[in-house]
CSV table of C-alpha atoms in Angstrom, one decimal:
chain,number,residue,atom,x,y,z
A,1,MET,CA,-37.2,-60.3,31.1
A,2,THR,CA,-37.4,-56.6,31.9
A,3,VAL,CA,-36.3,-55.1,35.3
A,4,ASP,CA,-38.2,-51.9,36.2
A,5,SER,CA,-36.5,-48.7,37.1
A,6,THR,CA,-37.3,-49.1,40.8
A,7,GLN,CA,-35.5,-52.4,41.1
A,8,GLU,CA,-32.4,-50.9,39.2
A,9,ALA,CA,-32.3,-48.1,41.7
A,10,ARG,CA,-32.1,-50.5,44.6
A,11,LEU,CA,-29.2,-52.4,43.0
A,12,GLU,CA,-27.0,-49.4,42.4
A,13,PRO,CA,-24.6,-48.4,45.2
A,14,PRO,CA,-25.4,-45.2,47.0
A,15,ARG,CA,-23.5,-42.2,45.6
A,16,GLN,CA,-21.0,-40.6,48.0
A,17,THR,CA,-22.0,-37.1,48.9
A,18,SER,CA,-19.2,-36.1,51.4
A,19,LEU,CA,-15.6,-36.9,52.2
A,20,GLY,CA,-15.2,-40.4,53.7
A,21,THR,CA,-13.5,-41.2,57.0
A,22,ALA,CA,-10.7,-43.3,55.4
A,23,ALA,CA,-9.5,-40.3,53.3
A,24,ALA,CA,-10.1,-37.8,56.1
A,25,ARG,CA,-7.9,-39.8,58.4
A,26,ASN,CA,-4.9,-38.9,56.3
A,27,LEU,CA,-5.3,-35.2,57.4
A,28,SER,CA,-6.0,-35.9,61.0
A,29,THR,CA,-3.8,-36.2,64.1
A,30,THR,CA,-3.9,-39.7,65.6
A,31,THR,CA,-4.2,-40.0,69.4
A,32,LYS,CA,-1.7,-42.6,70.5
A,33,SER,CA,-1.0,-44.5,73.7
A,34,ALA,CA,2.4,-44.8,75.3
A,35,PRO,CA,4.1,-48.2,74.5
A,36,GLN,CA,2.4,-50.9,76.5
A,37,MET,CA,4.1,-53.9,78.2
A,38,GLN,CA,2.5,-57.1,79.4
A,39,GLU,CA,5.5,-58.1,81.6
A,40,ILE,CA,4.8,-55.3,84.2
A,41,THR,CA,3.5,-56.6,87.5
A,42,SER,CA,2.7,-55.1,90.8
A,43,ARG,CA,6.1,-56.0,92.2
A,44,TRP,CA,4.9,-56.0,95.8
A,45,LEU,CA,8.2,-57.3,97.1
A,46,LEU,CA,10.2,-54.3,95.9
A,47,ARG,CA,7.6,-52.0,97.3
A,48,MET,CA,7.4,-53.6,100.7
A,49,LEU,CA,11.0,-54.2,101.5
A,50,PRO,CA,12.8,-51.5,103.4
A,51,TRP,CA,15.9,-50.6,101.4
A,52,VAL,CA,19.1,-50.1,103.3
A,53,GLU,CA,22.0,-48.1,102.0
A,54,THR,CA,24.9,-50.4,101.3
A,55,THR,CA,28.1,-48.4,101.1
A,56,GLY,CA,31.0,-50.2,99.5
A,57,GLY,CA,28.7,-52.7,97.9
A,58,THR,CA,28.8,-55.2,100.8
A,59,TYR,CA,26.5,-55.7,103.8
A,60,ARG,CA,27.7,-57.8,106.8
A,61,VAL,CA,25.2,-59.5,109.1
A,62,ASN,CA,26.7,-59.7,112.6
A,63,ARG,CA,24.9,-62.2,114.8
A,64,ARG,CA,25.2,-63.6,118.2
A,65,LEU,CA,27.2,-66.8,118.3
A,66,THR,CA,25.0,-69.8,117.4
A,67,TYR,CA,25.9,-73.5,117.9
A,68,THR,CA,24.8,-75.1,114.6
A,69,VAL,CA,24.5,-78.8,115.0
A,70,GLY,CA,23.1,-79.8,111.6
A,71,ASP,CA,19.7,-78.6,110.4
A,72,GLY,CA,19.9,-78.9,106.6
A,73,ARG,CA,18.5,-81.2,104.0
A,74,ALA,CA,20.0,-84.0,102.0
A,75,ASP,CA,20.0,-84.3,98.2
A,76,PHE,CA,19.8,-87.5,96.2
A,77,VAL,CA,20.5,-88.9,92.8
A,78,GLN,CA,18.2,-91.3,91.0
A,79,GLU,CA,19.3,-94.0,88.5
A,80,GLY,CA,16.1,-95.7,87.3
A,81,ALA,CA,14.5,-97.2,90.4
A,82,THR,CA,17.7,-96.9,92.5
A,83,VAL,CA,18.2,-93.8,94.7
A,84,ARG,CA,21.5,-92.9,96.3
A,85,VAL,CA,22.3,-90.1,98.7
A,86,ILE,CA,25.1,-87.7,97.6
A,87,PRO,CA,28.0,-88.3,100.0
A,88,ARG,CA,28.7,-84.7,100.8
A,89,GLU,CA,25.1,-84.2,101.6
A,90,LEU,CA,25.5,-86.4,104.6
A,91,GLY,CA,27.3,-83.4,106.1
A,92,GLU,CA,23.9,-81.9,106.7
A,93,LEU,CA,23.3,-84.6,109.4
A,94,ALA,CA,23.6,-83.3,113.0
A,95,PRO,CA,26.6,-85.5,114.0
A,96,LEU,CA,28.4,-84.8,110.7
A,97,ARG,CA,27.8,-81.1,110.4
A,98,GLY,CA,31.0,-79.6,108.9
A,99,PHE,CA,32.7,-83.0,108.4
A,100,ASP,CA,34.3,-83.0,104.9
A,101,ASP,CA,36.3,-86.2,104.5
A,102,VAL,CA,34.8,-87.4,101.2
A,103,ASP,CA,36.1,-91.0,101.5
A,104,VAL,CA,34.4,-91.5,104.9
A,105,LEU,CA,31.2,-89.8,103.7
A,106,THR,CA,31.2,-92.1,100.7
A,107,ALA,CA,31.6,-95.1,102.9
A,108,LEU,CA,28.6,-94.0,104.9
A,109,ALA,CA,26.5,-93.3,101.8
A,110,GLU,CA,27.3,-96.8,100.4
A,111,ARG,CA,25.8,-98.3,103.6
A,112,CYS,CA,22.5,-96.5,103.3
A,113,VAL,CA,19.8,-99.0,102.4
A,114,GLN,CA,16.9,-98.0,100.1
A,115,ARG,CA,13.3,-98.6,101.3
A,116,ASP,CA,10.2,-98.0,99.2
A,117,PHE,CA,7.0,-97.4,101.2
A,118,ARG,CA,3.3,-97.1,100.4
A,119,ALA,CA,0.7,-94.7,101.6
A,120,GLY,CA,-0.5,-95.6,105.1
A,121,GLU,CA,2.5,-97.6,106.0
A,122,ILE,CA,3.9,-97.2,109.5
A,123,LEU,CA,7.6,-96.4,109.2
A,124,VAL,CA,8.4,-96.2,112.9
A,125,GLU,CA,6.2,-96.6,116.0
A,126,ARG,CA,6.4,-94.5,119.2
A,127,GLY,CA,8.2,-96.3,122.0
A,128,ALA,CA,10.1,-98.8,119.8
A,129,PRO,CA,13.9,-98.9,119.9
A,130,ALA,CA,15.4,-96.3,117.5
A,131,ASP,CA,18.5,-97.9,115.8
A,132,ARG,CA,18.7,-96.2,112.4
A,133,LEU,CA,18.5,-92.8,110.7
A,134,HIS,CA,15.8,-92.3,108.0
A,135,LEU,CA,16.5,-90.0,105.0
A,136,ILE,CA,13.4,-89.2,102.9
A,137,ALA,CA,14.3,-89.1,99.2
A,138,HIS,CA,10.7,-88.7,98.0
A,139,GLY,CA,7.2,-88.6,99.5
A,140,ARG,CA,5.4,-87.2,102.5
A,141,VAL,CA,5.6,-88.6,106.0
A,142,GLY,CA,3.4,-87.5,108.9
A,143,GLN,CA,4.6,-87.6,112.5
A,144,SER,CA,2.3,-88.0,115.5
A,145,SER,CA,2.3,-88.8,119.1
A,146,VAL,CA,0.0,-89.2,122.1
A,147,GLY,CA,-1.0,-86.0,123.8
A,148,GLN,CA,-1.4,-85.2,127.5
A,149,TYR,CA,-5.0,-86.4,127.5
A,150,GLY,CA,-4.4,-89.6,125.6
A,151,ALA,CA,-5.5,-88.4,122.2
A,152,GLU,CA,-3.4,-88.7,119.0
A,153,VAL,CA,-1.8,-85.4,118.1
A,154,ALA,CA,-0.1,-84.4,114.8
A,155,LEU,CA,3.4,-83.2,115.3
A,156,ASP,CA,4.9,-82.5,111.9
A,157,VAL,CA,4.9,-83.3,108.2
A,158,LEU,CA,8.2,-84.3,106.5
A,159,ALA,CA,8.9,-84.4,102.8
A,160,ASP,CA,11.7,-84.6,100.2
A,161,GLY,CA,15.1,-84.1,101.8
A,162,ASP,CA,13.9,-84.2,105.4
A,163,ARG,CA,15.1,-86.8,107.9
A,164,PHE,CA,14.3,-88.2,111.3
A,165,GLY,CA,16.3,-90.3,113.8
A,166,ASP,CA,19.6,-88.4,114.0
A,167,ASP,CA,19.9,-89.3,117.7
A,168,ALA,CA,19.7,-93.0,116.9
A,169,LEU,CA,23.2,-93.0,115.4
A,170,LEU,CA,24.9,-92.3,118.7
A,171,ASP,CA,22.5,-93.1,121.5
A,172,GLU,CA,22.2,-96.8,122.2
A,173,ASP,CA,19.2,-96.3,124.4
A,174,ALA,CA,17.3,-94.1,122.0
A,175,ARG,CA,13.6,-94.8,121.4
A,176,TRP,CA,11.2,-93.3,118.9
A,177,GLU,CA,9.3,-90.4,120.5
A,178,GLN,CA,6.7,-90.3,117.7
A,179,THR,CA,5.0,-92.5,115.2
A,180,ALA,CA,5.8,-91.9,111.5
A,181,VAL,CA,3.2,-92.8,108.9
A,182,ALA,CA,3.6,-92.4,105.1
A,183,GLU,CA,1.0,-90.1,103.7
A,184,THR,CA,2.0,-90.8,100.1
A,185,PRO,CA,4.0,-93.5,98.4
A,186,GLY,CA,7.7,-92.7,98.4
A,187,THR,CA,11.3,-93.8,99.0
A,188,LEU,CA,13.7,-93.4,101.9
A,189,LEU,CA,17.2,-94.4,102.8
A,190,THR,CA,18.2,-95.8,106.2
A,191,LEU,CA,21.5,-95.8,107.9
A,192,SER,CA,21.8,-98.2,110.9
A,193,ARG,CA,23.7,-97.4,114.1
A,194,ALA,CA,25.7,-100.6,113.6
A,195,ASP,CA,26.9,-99.5,110.1
A,196,PHE,CA,27.7,-96.0,111.4
A,197,ALA,CA,29.8,-97.5,114.2
A,198,ALA,CA,31.6,-99.8,111.8
A,199,VAL,CA,32.6,-96.9,109.5
A,200,MET,CA,33.6,-94.8,112.6
A,201,ALA,CA,35.8,-97.6,114.0
A,202,GLY,CA,38.0,-97.4,110.9
A,203,ALA,CA,38.0,-93.6,110.5
A,204,PRO,CA,39.8,-91.7,113.3
A,205,SER,CA,38.9,-88.4,111.8
A,206,LEU,CA,35.2,-89.3,112.1
A,207,ARG,CA,35.6,-90.3,115.7
A,208,GLU,CA,37.3,-87.0,116.5
A,209,HIS,CA,34.5,-85.1,114.8
A,210,VAL,CA,31.8,-87.0,116.6
A,211,ASP,CA,33.6,-86.3,120.0
A,212,THR,CA,33.6,-82.6,119.1
A,213,PHE,CA,30.0,-82.7,118.2
A,214,THR,CA,29.1,-84.4,121.5
A,215,SER,CA,30.9,-81.7,123.5
A,216,LEU,CA,29.2,-79.0,121.5
A,217,SER,CA,25.8,-80.5,122.2
A,218,HIS,CA,26.5,-80.1,125.9
A,219,ARG,CA,27.3,-76.4,125.8
A,220,ARG,CA,24.7,-74.2,127.4
A,221,GLN,CA,22.4,-72.7,124.8
A,222,ASN,CA,19.1,-70.8,124.7
A,223,ARG,CA,16.1,-72.2,122.8
A,224,LYS,CA,17.3,-70.6,119.6
A,225,GLY,CA,20.7,-72.3,119.8
A,226,GLU,CA,22.6,-69.2,120.7
A,227,ALA,CA,25.4,-69.2,123.3
A,228,GLU,CA,23.7,-68.6,126.7
A,229,ILE,CA,24.3,-65.4,128.6
A,230,ALA,CA,24.9,-66.4,132.2
A,231,MET,CA,22.7,-64.6,134.8
A,232,SER,CA,21.0,-65.1,138.1
A,233,ALA,CA,17.4,-64.3,138.9
A,234,GLY,CA,15.1,-64.8,141.9
A,235,HIS,CA,18.0,-64.9,144.4
A,236,ARG,CA,18.1,-63.3,147.9
A,237,GLY,CA,20.9,-61.9,149.9
A,238,GLU,CA,24.5,-61.4,148.8
A,239,GLN,CA,24.7,-64.3,146.4
A,240,GLU,CA,27.7,-64.1,144.0
A,241,LEU,CA,26.5,-63.2,140.5
A,242,PRO,CA,27.8,-65.0,137.4
A,243,GLY,CA,29.9,-63.1,134.9
A,244,ALA,CA,28.7,-62.9,131.4
A,245,PHE,CA,29.4,-61.6,127.9
A,246,VAL,CA,27.7,-61.9,124.5
A,247,ASP,CA,29.7,-63.9,122.1
A,248,TYR,CA,29.5,-63.1,118.3
A,249,GLU,CA,30.0,-65.2,115.2
A,250,THR,CA,33.6,-65.0,114.1
A,251,ASN,CA,32.7,-65.4,110.4
A,252,PRO,CA,29.6,-63.4,109.8
A,253,ARG,CA,27.9,-63.7,106.4
A,254,GLN,CA,28.4,-60.9,103.9
A,255,TYR,CA,26.0,-60.0,101.1
A,256,GLU,CA,27.5,-58.4,98.0
A,257,LEU,CA,25.3,-56.4,95.8
A,258,SER,CA,24.3,-58.2,92.6
A,259,ALA,CA,23.9,-56.4,89.3
A,260,ALA,CA,21.3,-56.4,86.5
A,261,GLN,CA,22.5,-54.6,83.4
A,262,THR,CA,21.6,-54.1,79.8
A,263,ILE,CA,22.7,-51.8,76.9
A,264,LEU,CA,19.9,-49.8,75.4
A,265,ARG,CA,20.5,-48.9,71.7
A,266,VAL,CA,18.6,-46.1,69.9
A,267,HIS,CA,19.4,-45.0,66.3
A,268,THR,CA,20.1,-41.3,66.1
A,269,ARG,CA,17.7,-41.1,63.1
A,270,VAL,CA,14.8,-42.4,65.2
A,271,ALA,CA,15.7,-40.0,68.1
A,272,ASP,CA,16.0,-37.0,65.7
A,273,LEU,CA,13.0,-37.5,63.3
A,274,TYR,CA,10.4,-39.5,65.3
A,275,ASN,CA,10.5,-37.8,68.6
A,276,ASN,CA,7.2,-36.1,68.6
A,277,PRO,CA,4.8,-36.3,70.4
A,278,MET,CA,6.6,-38.9,72.5
A,279,ASN,CA,10.3,-38.9,73.3
A,280,GLN,CA,11.6,-42.2,71.7
A,281,THR,CA,14.6,-42.5,74.0
A,282,LYS,CA,12.5,-41.9,77.1
A,283,GLU,CA,9.9,-44.5,76.2
A,284,GLN,CA,12.6,-47.0,75.3
A,285,LEU,CA,14.3,-46.3,78.6
A,286,ARG,CA,11.0,-46.6,80.6
A,287,LEU,CA,10.3,-50.1,79.3
A,288,THR,CA,13.9,-51.2,79.8
A,289,ILE,CA,13.8,-50.1,83.4
A,290,GLU,CA,10.5,-51.9,83.9
A,291,ALA,CA,12.1,-55.1,82.6
A,292,LEU,CA,15.1,-54.6,84.9
A,293,ARG,CA,12.8,-54.2,87.9
A,294,GLU,CA,11.0,-57.4,87.0
A,295,ARG,CA,14.3,-59.2,86.8
A,296,GLN,CA,15.4,-57.7,90.1
A,297,GLU,CA,12.3,-59.0,91.9
A,298,ASP,CA,12.8,-62.4,90.3
A,299,GLU,CA,16.4,-62.5,91.6
A,300,LEU,CA,15.3,-61.5,95.1
A,301,ILE,CA,13.0,-64.5,95.2
A,302,ASN,CA,15.0,-67.2,93.2
A,303,ASN,CA,18.7,-66.4,93.2
A,304,ARG,CA,20.6,-69.3,94.8
A,305,GLU,CA,23.0,-67.0,96.6
A,306,PHE,CA,20.7,-64.4,98.2
A,307,GLY,CA,17.1,-65.3,97.0
A,308,LEU,CA,14.6,-65.7,99.8
A,309,LEU,CA,13.4,-69.1,98.7
A,310,HIS,CA,16.9,-70.6,98.8
A,311,ASN,CA,18.1,-68.8,101.9
A,312,ALA,CA,15.2,-69.4,104.2
A,313,ASP,CA,16.3,-71.4,107.2
A,314,PHE,CA,15.4,-75.1,107.0
A,315,LYS,CA,13.9,-74.9,110.4
A,316,GLN,CA,11.5,-72.3,109.1
A,317,ARG,CA,10.2,-74.4,106.2
A,318,VAL,CA,6.8,-76.1,106.9
A,319,GLN,CA,4.9,-78.7,104.9
A,320,THR,CA,1.2,-78.4,104.3
A,321,HIS,CA,-0.7,-81.0,106.3
A,322,SER,CA,-3.0,-82.1,103.5
A,323,GLY,CA,-1.7,-80.4,100.3
A,324,PRO,CA,-4.0,-77.4,99.7
A,325,PRO,CA,-3.2,-74.1,101.5
A,326,THR,CA,-5.7,-74.2,104.4
A,327,PRO,CA,-6.1,-71.6,107.1
A,328,ASP,CA,-4.5,-74.0,109.5
A,329,ASP,CA,-1.3,-74.0,107.3
A,330,LEU,CA,-1.3,-70.2,107.2
A,331,ASP,CA,-1.5,-70.1,111.0
A,332,GLU,CA,1.3,-72.6,111.3
A,333,ILE,CA,3.9,-70.4,109.5
A,334,LEU,CA,2.4,-67.2,111.1
A,335,CYS,CA,2.9,-68.5,114.7
A,336,ARG,CA,6.6,-69.2,114.2
A,337,ARG,CA,7.7,-65.6,114.1
A,338,ARG,CA,6.8,-62.2,115.6
A,339,GLY,CA,5.8,-59.1,113.8
A,340,SER,CA,5.0,-60.8,110.4
A,341,LYS,CA,4.6,-58.0,107.8
A,342,PHE,CA,3.1,-59.9,104.9
A,343,TYR,CA,2.6,-63.2,103.1
A,344,LEU,CA,3.8,-63.5,99.5
A,345,ALA,CA,2.3,-66.0,97.1
A,346,HIS,CA,1.8,-66.6,93.4
A,347,PRO,CA,-1.6,-65.3,92.2
A,348,ARG,CA,-2.8,-68.8,91.5
A,349,THR,CA,-1.8,-69.8,95.0
A,350,ILE,CA,-3.9,-66.9,96.4
A,351,ALA,CA,-6.8,-68.2,94.3
A,352,ALA,CA,-6.3,-71.6,96.0
A,353,ILE,CA,-6.3,-70.0,99.4
A,354,GLY,CA,-9.6,-68.3,98.5
A,355,ARG,CA,-11.1,-71.7,97.5
A,356,GLU,CA,-10.1,-73.2,100.8
A,357,PHE,CA,-11.6,-70.3,102.7
A,358,ASN,CA,-14.9,-70.5,100.8
A,359,ALA,CA,-15.1,-74.3,101.4
A,360,ARG,CA,-15.0,-73.6,105.2
A,361,GLY,CA,-17.4,-70.7,105.1
A,362,LEU,CA,-14.6,-68.2,106.1
A,363,TYR,CA,-14.6,-64.6,104.9
A,364,PRO,CA,-11.1,-63.3,105.3
A,365,ASP,CA,-10.4,-59.6,106.0
A,366,HIS,CA,-9.2,-57.0,103.5
A,367,VAL,CA,-6.6,-54.5,104.6
A,368,ASP,CA,-5.3,-51.3,103.0
A,369,VAL,CA,-1.7,-51.5,101.7
A,370,GLY,CA,-0.5,-48.4,99.9
A,371,GLY,CA,-4.0,-47.3,99.0
A,372,GLN,CA,-5.0,-50.8,97.7
A,373,GLN,CA,-7.4,-53.2,99.3
A,374,VAL,CA,-5.7,-56.7,99.5
A,375,LEU,CA,-6.7,-60.0,101.0
A,376,ALA,CA,-5.5,-60.6,104.6
A,377,TRP,CA,-5.4,-63.4,107.1
A,378,ARG,CA,-5.2,-62.5,110.9
A,379,GLY,CA,-4.6,-59.0,109.8
A,380,VAL,CA,-1.5,-59.9,107.7
A,381,PRO,CA,-1.9,-59.0,104.0
A,382,ILE,CA,-1.4,-61.8,101.4
A,383,LEU,CA,0.4,-60.1,98.5
A,384,PRO,CA,0.7,-61.5,94.9
A,385,CYS,CA,4.1,-62.3,93.3
A,386,ASN,CA,4.2,-64.3,90.0
A,387,LYS,CA,8.0,-64.8,90.4
A,388,ILE,CA,7.4,-67.6,93.0
A,389,PRO,CA,7.7,-70.8,90.8
A,390,ILE,CA,5.0,-73.4,90.2
A,391,THR,CA,6.1,-76.9,89.6
A,392,LYS,CA,4.8,-79.2,86.9
A,393,GLU,CA,3.0,-81.1,89.7
A,394,ARG,CA,1.1,-77.8,90.3
A,395,THR,CA,2.7,-77.1,93.7
A,396,SER,CA,4.1,-73.8,94.9
A,397,SER,CA,5.4,-72.0,98.0
A,398,ILE,CA,4.0,-69.3,100.3
A,399,LEU,CA,6.5,-67.0,102.0
A,400,ILE,CA,5.9,-64.9,105.1
A,401,MET,CA,8.3,-62.4,106.4
A,402,ARG,CA,9.2,-59.8,109.0
A,403,THR,CA,11.0,-56.7,107.6
A,404,GLY,CA,13.3,-54.0,108.7
A,405,GLU,CA,16.6,-53.6,110.5
A,406,GLU,CA,15.0,-52.5,113.7
A,407,ASN,CA,12.8,-55.6,113.7
A,408,GLN,CA,15.7,-58.0,112.8
A,409,GLY,CA,13.8,-58.9,109.6
A,410,VAL,CA,14.4,-59.0,105.9
A,411,ILE,CA,15.9,-55.9,104.2
A,412,GLY,CA,16.7,-55.0,100.6
A,413,LEU,CA,20.2,-53.8,99.9
A,414,ARG,CA,21.1,-51.1,97.4
A,415,GLN,CA,23.5,-48.2,96.9
A,416,THR,CA,22.4,-44.8,95.9
A,417,GLY,CA,24.3,-41.8,94.6
A,418,LEU,CA,25.6,-43.7,91.6
A,419,PRO,CA,27.2,-41.8,88.6
A,420,ASP,CA,24.4,-40.8,86.2
A,421,GLU,CA,21.7,-42.0,88.6
A,422,TYR,CA,18.3,-42.1,87.0
A,423,GLU,CA,16.4,-43.6,90.0
A,424,PRO,CA,17.6,-44.6,93.5
A,425,GLY,CA,20.0,-47.4,92.9
A,426,LEU,CA,19.7,-47.4,89.1
A,427,SER,CA,21.9,-45.5,86.7
A,428,VAL,CA,21.7,-44.7,82.9
A,429,ARG,CA,25.1,-44.0,81.5
A,430,PHE,CA,25.7,-42.6,78.1
A,431,MET,CA,28.2,-44.8,76.2
A,432,GLY,CA,28.5,-42.8,73.0
A,433,VAL,CA,27.5,-43.0,69.3
A,434,ASP,CA,29.1,-45.7,67.1
A,435,GLU,CA,30.0,-45.7,63.4
A,436,LYS,CA,26.5,-46.9,62.6
A,437,ALA,CA,25.0,-43.8,64.2
A,438,ILE,CA,23.5,-45.8,67.1
A,439,THR,CA,23.4,-44.3,70.5
A,440,SER,CA,24.1,-46.6,73.4
A,441,TYR,CA,23.1,-46.3,77.1
A,442,LEU,CA,24.3,-48.6,79.9
A,443,VAL,CA,21.4,-49.2,82.2
A,444,SER,CA,22.5,-50.7,85.6
A,445,THR,CA,20.8,-51.5,88.9
A,446,TYR,CA,22.6,-53.0,92.0
A,447,TYR,CA,20.7,-54.9,94.7
A,448,SER,CA,20.5,-57.8,97.1
A,449,ALA,CA,18.5,-58.9,100.1
A,450,ALA,CA,19.6,-60.0,103.6
A,451,ILE,CA,17.8,-62.1,106.2
A,452,LEU,CA,19.1,-60.7,109.5
A,453,VAL,CA,17.9,-63.6,111.7
A,454,PRO,CA,16.7,-67.0,110.6
A,455,ASP,CA,13.1,-66.7,111.8
A,456,ALA,CA,12.6,-63.5,109.7
A,457,VAL,CA,11.3,-65.6,106.8
A,458,GLY,CA,9.1,-68.7,106.8
A,459,VAL,CA,8.1,-70.8,103.8
A,460,LEU,CA,5.1,-73.1,103.4
A,461,GLU,CA,6.3,-75.7,100.9
A,462,ASN,CA,4.6,-78.1,98.5
A,463,VAL,CA,1.4,-76.1,98.4
A,464,GLN,CA,-1.1,-77.9,96.1
A,465,ILE,CA,-2.9,-75.2,94.0
A,466,SER,CA,-5.0,-77.5,91.8
A,467,HIS,CA,-7.3,-78.8,94.5
A,468,TRP,CA,-11.0,-77.9,94.1
A,469,PRO,CA,-13.0,-78.5,97.3
A,470,ARG,CA,-16.5,-80.0,96.9
């Protein structure tokens, strides 16, 4: 079979009549980007915190004397279906605050009785005699009472580590002032007044401690628990005025600067031969500093010694009323402090906030923060921070804070003027060249954060971010 010339011409590849791009690229100059890095975030917390110069590496927070009568949370251990309270954690109870006799605490822990409850179960009822303390190991419990006009009003939501009934251990006439209803299944431990009295009868040290607590409870305090300043107001004539002084804490908390450091290594051959058009050492240093700043923000949120999540006062921790972050929940933590500067939440939590707003037909404001338009509620910006953890149950936390020394808020701590300072509070120190011709640089930054008064930070806990309203 014969193929004509026209068909042969169609089958032949076209002949190249000019220089191709693949070969020409060998003679051209390539336009390159600077090295990119996915870890870089907006780091709003570092931008919004006012940074205070910390000479000597330590910042002392002096406060007015406060009578602390126990406001912490208890921790538990679980062995299969059995839950036990850690004996030392009983020191978080109001009557046992500061008591450290492990043998006595262990005896009390052994008398705690486990009780599993189901959703909807009434745990205590308003008006009934209160004869035992309740420690919530797991689950959510809603507290309610009867309002002034006879309607049922919600008081609070308690969760893991919370408790109710402290007064029942010492007051024989105590009665429940609220009804507690389980919102989810869970487990709690109870300690009866009779068991507490039995242990106290055989432990003189506990009796002495309880007597001290009782006398402390009768001292005059303001609504924040601070030692009251005596004064007279509304009097007439020549009434004798009371004398007063402002007492201070004798052992104020001190914050030492924490460090984030790394050693950057660059081979001299790379720095000498491959330094154009971009400075290799400079680009390596830029990305290293970005990673240090990311770690710095993570520490300011999560560090157990000074991180905001772990150091927020227990009285400033609020549970969501239904799980998702509703506008009512945001109002609840907003109303507990003055001069709130911003909310801080994980981006996925902010998305959940948006869903709840949409479901209610609400259109939140946007405000300008540093030249950027961000979501706001009641005029307070809601800023993203991916360092706030999300649990495997898809819950997270929302922080709200007041900032600045002049406002008795949250401040960042750093020291400037370091040797070989590259940025404020960050130094890059040349460490020399080793026998392998590798140049080393010590990159260091020093920082911490301080909460000047307890109500400077609030936390909305156990925020469910996987709820989709219908």
